[in-house]
Short mmCIF file of C-alpha atoms in Angstrom, two decimals:
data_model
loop_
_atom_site.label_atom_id
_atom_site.label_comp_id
_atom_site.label_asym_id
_atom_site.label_seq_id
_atom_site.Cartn_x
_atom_site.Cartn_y
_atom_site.Cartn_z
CA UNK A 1 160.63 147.28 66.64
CA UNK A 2 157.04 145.92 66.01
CA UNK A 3 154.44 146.98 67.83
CA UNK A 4 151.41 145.58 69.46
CA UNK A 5 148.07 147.27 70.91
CA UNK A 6 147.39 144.92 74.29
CA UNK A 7 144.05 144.89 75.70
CA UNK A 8 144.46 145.05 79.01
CA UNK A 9 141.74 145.07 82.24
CA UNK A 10 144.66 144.17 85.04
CA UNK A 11 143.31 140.40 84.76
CA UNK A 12 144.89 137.12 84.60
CA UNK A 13 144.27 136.58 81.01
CA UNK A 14 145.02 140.14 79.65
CA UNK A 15 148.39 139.94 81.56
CA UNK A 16 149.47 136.59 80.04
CA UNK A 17 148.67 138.39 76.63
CA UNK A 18 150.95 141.04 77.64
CA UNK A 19 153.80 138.24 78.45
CA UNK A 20 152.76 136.51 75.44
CA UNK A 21 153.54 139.76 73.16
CA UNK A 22 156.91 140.86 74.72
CA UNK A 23 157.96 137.20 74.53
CA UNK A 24 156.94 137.44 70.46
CA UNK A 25 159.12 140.59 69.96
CA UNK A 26 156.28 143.09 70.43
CA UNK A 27 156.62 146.93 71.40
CA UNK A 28 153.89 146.94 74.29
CA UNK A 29 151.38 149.77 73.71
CA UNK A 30 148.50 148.49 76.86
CA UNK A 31 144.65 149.88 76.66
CA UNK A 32 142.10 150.15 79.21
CA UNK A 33 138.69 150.73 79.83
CA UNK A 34 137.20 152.28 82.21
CA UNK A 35 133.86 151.83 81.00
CA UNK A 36 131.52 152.29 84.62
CA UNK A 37 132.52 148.75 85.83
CA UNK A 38 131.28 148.48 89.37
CA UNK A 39 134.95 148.90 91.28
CA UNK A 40 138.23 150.40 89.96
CA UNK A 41 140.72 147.67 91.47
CA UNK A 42 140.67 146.35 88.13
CA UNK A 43 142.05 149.82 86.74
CA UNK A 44 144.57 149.97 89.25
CA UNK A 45 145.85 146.41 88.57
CA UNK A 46 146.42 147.32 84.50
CA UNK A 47 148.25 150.48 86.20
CA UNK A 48 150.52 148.04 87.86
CA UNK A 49 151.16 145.03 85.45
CA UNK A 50 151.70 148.36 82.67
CA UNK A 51 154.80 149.38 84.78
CA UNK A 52 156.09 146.19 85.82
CA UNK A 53 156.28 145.43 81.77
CA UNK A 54 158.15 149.16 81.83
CA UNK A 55 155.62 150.44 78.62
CA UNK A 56 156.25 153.38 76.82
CA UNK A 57 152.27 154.46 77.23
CA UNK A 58 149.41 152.55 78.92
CA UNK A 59 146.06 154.56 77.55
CA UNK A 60 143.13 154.67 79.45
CA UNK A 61 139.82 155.17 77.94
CA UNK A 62 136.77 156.63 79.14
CA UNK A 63 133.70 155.12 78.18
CA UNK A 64 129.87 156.19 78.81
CA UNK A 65 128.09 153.16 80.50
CA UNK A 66 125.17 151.87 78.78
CA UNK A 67 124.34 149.03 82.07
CA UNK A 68 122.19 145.77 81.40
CA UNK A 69 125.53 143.94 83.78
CA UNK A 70 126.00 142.95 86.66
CA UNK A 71 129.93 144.40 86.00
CA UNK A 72 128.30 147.80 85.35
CA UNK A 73 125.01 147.81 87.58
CA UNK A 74 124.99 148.03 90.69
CA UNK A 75 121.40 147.37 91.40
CA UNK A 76 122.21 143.68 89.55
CA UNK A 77 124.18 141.12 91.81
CA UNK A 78 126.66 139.16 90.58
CA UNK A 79 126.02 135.56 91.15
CA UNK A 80 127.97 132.77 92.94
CA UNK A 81 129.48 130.44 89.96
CA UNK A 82 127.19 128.36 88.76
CA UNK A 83 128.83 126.13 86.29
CA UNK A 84 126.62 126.31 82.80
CA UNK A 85 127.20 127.74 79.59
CA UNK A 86 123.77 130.17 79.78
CA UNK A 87 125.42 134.11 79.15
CA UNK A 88 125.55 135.03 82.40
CA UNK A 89 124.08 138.48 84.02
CA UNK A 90 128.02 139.29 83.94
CA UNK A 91 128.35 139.64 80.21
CA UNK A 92 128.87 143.18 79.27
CA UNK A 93 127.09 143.99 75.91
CA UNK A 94 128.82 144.06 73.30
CA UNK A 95 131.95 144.64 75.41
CA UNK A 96 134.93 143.02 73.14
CA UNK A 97 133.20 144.71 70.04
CA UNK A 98 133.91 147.95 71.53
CA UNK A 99 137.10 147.56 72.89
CA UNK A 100 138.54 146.30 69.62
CA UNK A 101 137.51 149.09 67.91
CA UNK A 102 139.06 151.56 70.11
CA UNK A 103 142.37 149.51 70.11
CA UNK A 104 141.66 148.90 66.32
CA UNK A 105 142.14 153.11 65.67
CA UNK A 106 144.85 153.21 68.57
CA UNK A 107 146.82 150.79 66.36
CA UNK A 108 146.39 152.01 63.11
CA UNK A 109 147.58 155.77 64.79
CA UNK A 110 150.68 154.18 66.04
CA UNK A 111 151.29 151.64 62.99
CA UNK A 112 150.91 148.58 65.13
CA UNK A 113 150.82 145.18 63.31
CA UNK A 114 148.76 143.16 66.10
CA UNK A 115 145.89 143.09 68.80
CA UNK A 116 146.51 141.30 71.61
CA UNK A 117 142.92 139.84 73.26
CA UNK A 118 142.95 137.38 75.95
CA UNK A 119 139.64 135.64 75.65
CA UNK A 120 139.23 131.28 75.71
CA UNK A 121 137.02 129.58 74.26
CA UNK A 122 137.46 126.56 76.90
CA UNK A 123 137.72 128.24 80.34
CA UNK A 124 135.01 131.00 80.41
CA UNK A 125 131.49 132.52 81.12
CA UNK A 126 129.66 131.64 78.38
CA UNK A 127 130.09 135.19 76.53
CA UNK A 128 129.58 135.42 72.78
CA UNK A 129 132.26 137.66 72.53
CA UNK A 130 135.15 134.93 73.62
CA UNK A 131 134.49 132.53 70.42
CA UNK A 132 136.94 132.31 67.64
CA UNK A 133 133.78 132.84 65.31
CA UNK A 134 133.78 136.32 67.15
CA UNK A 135 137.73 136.86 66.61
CA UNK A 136 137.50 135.66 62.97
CA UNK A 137 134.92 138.02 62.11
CA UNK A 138 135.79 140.54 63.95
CA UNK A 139 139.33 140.31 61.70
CA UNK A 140 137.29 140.53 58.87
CA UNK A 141 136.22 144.12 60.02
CA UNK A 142 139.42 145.07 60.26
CA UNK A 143 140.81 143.74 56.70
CA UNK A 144 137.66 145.32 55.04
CA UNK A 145 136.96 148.55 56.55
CA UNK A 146 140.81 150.20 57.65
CA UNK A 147 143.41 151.82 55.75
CA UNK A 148 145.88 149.31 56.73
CA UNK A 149 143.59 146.40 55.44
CA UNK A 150 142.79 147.79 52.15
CA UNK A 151 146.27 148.52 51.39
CA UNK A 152 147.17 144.96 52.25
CA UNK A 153 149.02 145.54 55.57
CA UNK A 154 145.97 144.51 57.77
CA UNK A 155 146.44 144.68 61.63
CA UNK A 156 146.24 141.29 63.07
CA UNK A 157 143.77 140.50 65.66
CA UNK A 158 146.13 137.59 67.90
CA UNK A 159 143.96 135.56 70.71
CA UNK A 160 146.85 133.33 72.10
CA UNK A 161 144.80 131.87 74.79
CA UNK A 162 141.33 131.14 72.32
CA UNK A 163 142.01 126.97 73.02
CA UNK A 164 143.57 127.39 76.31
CA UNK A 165 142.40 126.00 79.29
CA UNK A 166 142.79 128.30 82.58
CA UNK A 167 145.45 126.07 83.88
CA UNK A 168 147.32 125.70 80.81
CA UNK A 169 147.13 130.01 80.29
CA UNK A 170 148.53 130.00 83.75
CA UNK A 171 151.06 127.37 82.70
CA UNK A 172 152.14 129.38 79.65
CA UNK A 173 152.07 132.70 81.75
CA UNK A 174 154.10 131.68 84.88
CA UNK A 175 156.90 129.72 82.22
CA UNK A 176 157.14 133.65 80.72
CA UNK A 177 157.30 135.78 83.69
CA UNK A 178 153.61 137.26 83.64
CA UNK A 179 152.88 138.88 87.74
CA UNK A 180 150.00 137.26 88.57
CA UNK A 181 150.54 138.91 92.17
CA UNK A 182 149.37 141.97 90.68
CA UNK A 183 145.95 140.99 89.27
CA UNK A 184 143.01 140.51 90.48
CA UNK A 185 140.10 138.58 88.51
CA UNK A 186 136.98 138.99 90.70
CA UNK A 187 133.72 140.53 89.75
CA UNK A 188 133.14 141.99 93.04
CA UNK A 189 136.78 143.89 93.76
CA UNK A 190 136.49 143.59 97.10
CA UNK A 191 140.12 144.19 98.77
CA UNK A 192 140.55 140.20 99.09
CA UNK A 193 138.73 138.64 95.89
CA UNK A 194 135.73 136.41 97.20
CA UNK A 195 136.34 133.32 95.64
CA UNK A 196 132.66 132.39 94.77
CA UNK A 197 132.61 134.34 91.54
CA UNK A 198 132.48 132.95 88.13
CA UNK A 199 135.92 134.55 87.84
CA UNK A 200 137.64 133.59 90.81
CA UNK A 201 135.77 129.95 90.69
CA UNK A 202 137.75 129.66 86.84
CA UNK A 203 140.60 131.03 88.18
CA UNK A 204 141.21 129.24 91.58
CA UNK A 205 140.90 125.75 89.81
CA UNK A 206 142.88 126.69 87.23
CA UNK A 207 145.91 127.01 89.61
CA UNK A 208 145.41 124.21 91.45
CA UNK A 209 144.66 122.54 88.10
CA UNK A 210 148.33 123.80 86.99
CA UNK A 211 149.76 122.96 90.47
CA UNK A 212 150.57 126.70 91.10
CA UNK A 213 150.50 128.95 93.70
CA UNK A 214 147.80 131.77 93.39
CA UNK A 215 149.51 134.40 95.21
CA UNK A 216 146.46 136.82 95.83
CA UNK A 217 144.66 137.12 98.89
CA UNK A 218 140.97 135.57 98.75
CA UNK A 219 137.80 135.64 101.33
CA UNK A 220 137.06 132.13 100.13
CA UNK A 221 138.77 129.58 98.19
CA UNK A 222 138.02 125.94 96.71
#
């Protein structure tokens, strides 16, 4: 069977990507970060959505944190949505770049032919690193400078959500099984998610945008 490295943080999107790649025939070989973001709920919500998809391996990786986030600072707030396109104090420097390349090496060890990233380009923070400029090049890396690439069996970098909307990723996710119950999406991971968040803001309108239930428990909701 083909196989498939999955990025995957325990959100919404990463979880559709995960539904996305067993629907496509994929082998599902999850990685996560844990990378000094602010709570762990996150971490235990890839834990989850892992064995609900019954993987052979979910691999977590420990990263050093660098800060300049409100994600990974705690002495930065995270800020109540605000609705603009400015990079928010929530973007994680150079995040996406660094997760690819660990799932980049991860797939290459276990001869996976795909990369599974859920980042839009319609429905998100305003981070560089969800643009298909940044998933193009970023493929370009891996034809050029991996074994697999210059032998002409590059590793495809697949972003199935790039020109979806929120509502239509939840569309596409609930149609193929994907447990939103067991995600959470907010910055803050409090038990309930607040609902003010860039995150949850996206995310609550997004379901009632799709006319779907969001079965997770928030402090406040649109």
């Amino acid at each position: 069977m083909k196989k498939a490295v999955v990025l995957l943080s325990g959100g919404l999107d990463s979880t559709t990507c995960m539904a996305v790649a067993k629907s496509e025939g994929y082998e599902l070989y999850p990685i996560s970060f844990d990378y000094g973001q602010r709570h762990n709920r996150e971490l235990e919500c890839a834990k989850n959505v892992a064995k609900y998809f019954g993987v052979k391996q979910h691999k977590i990786i420990k990263m050093e944190n660098v800060g300049g986030s409100a994600l990974t600072d705690k002495n930065i707030d995270v800020p109540d949505y605000k609705g603009d396109n400015e990079i928010p104090v929530t973007y994680v420097p150079a995040r996406n770049i660094l997760f690819l390349s660990y799932a980049l090496g991860y797939a290459e060890v276990i001869g996976a032919e795909a990369i599974f990233i859920g980042v839009s380009a319609v429905d998100y923070s305003g981070y560089p690193d969800c643009r298909p400029e940044f998933i193009k090049a970023f493929q370009k890396v891996v034809d050029e400078g991996t074994a697999a690439g210059v032998k002409g069996k590059s590793i495809e970098i697949k972003a199935p959500l790039i020109y979806l909307s929120k509502a239509e990723t939840i569309k596409l996710g609930t149609k193929l099984g994907a447990p939103y119950e067991l995600t959470t999406s907010c910055y803050k991971g409090g038990e309930k998610a607040c609902g003010v968040c860039d995150s949850c803001v996206l995310r609550l309108k997004g379901f009632e945008e799709a006319g779907i239930k969001d079965k997770i428990e928030y402090e406040r909701s649109l």
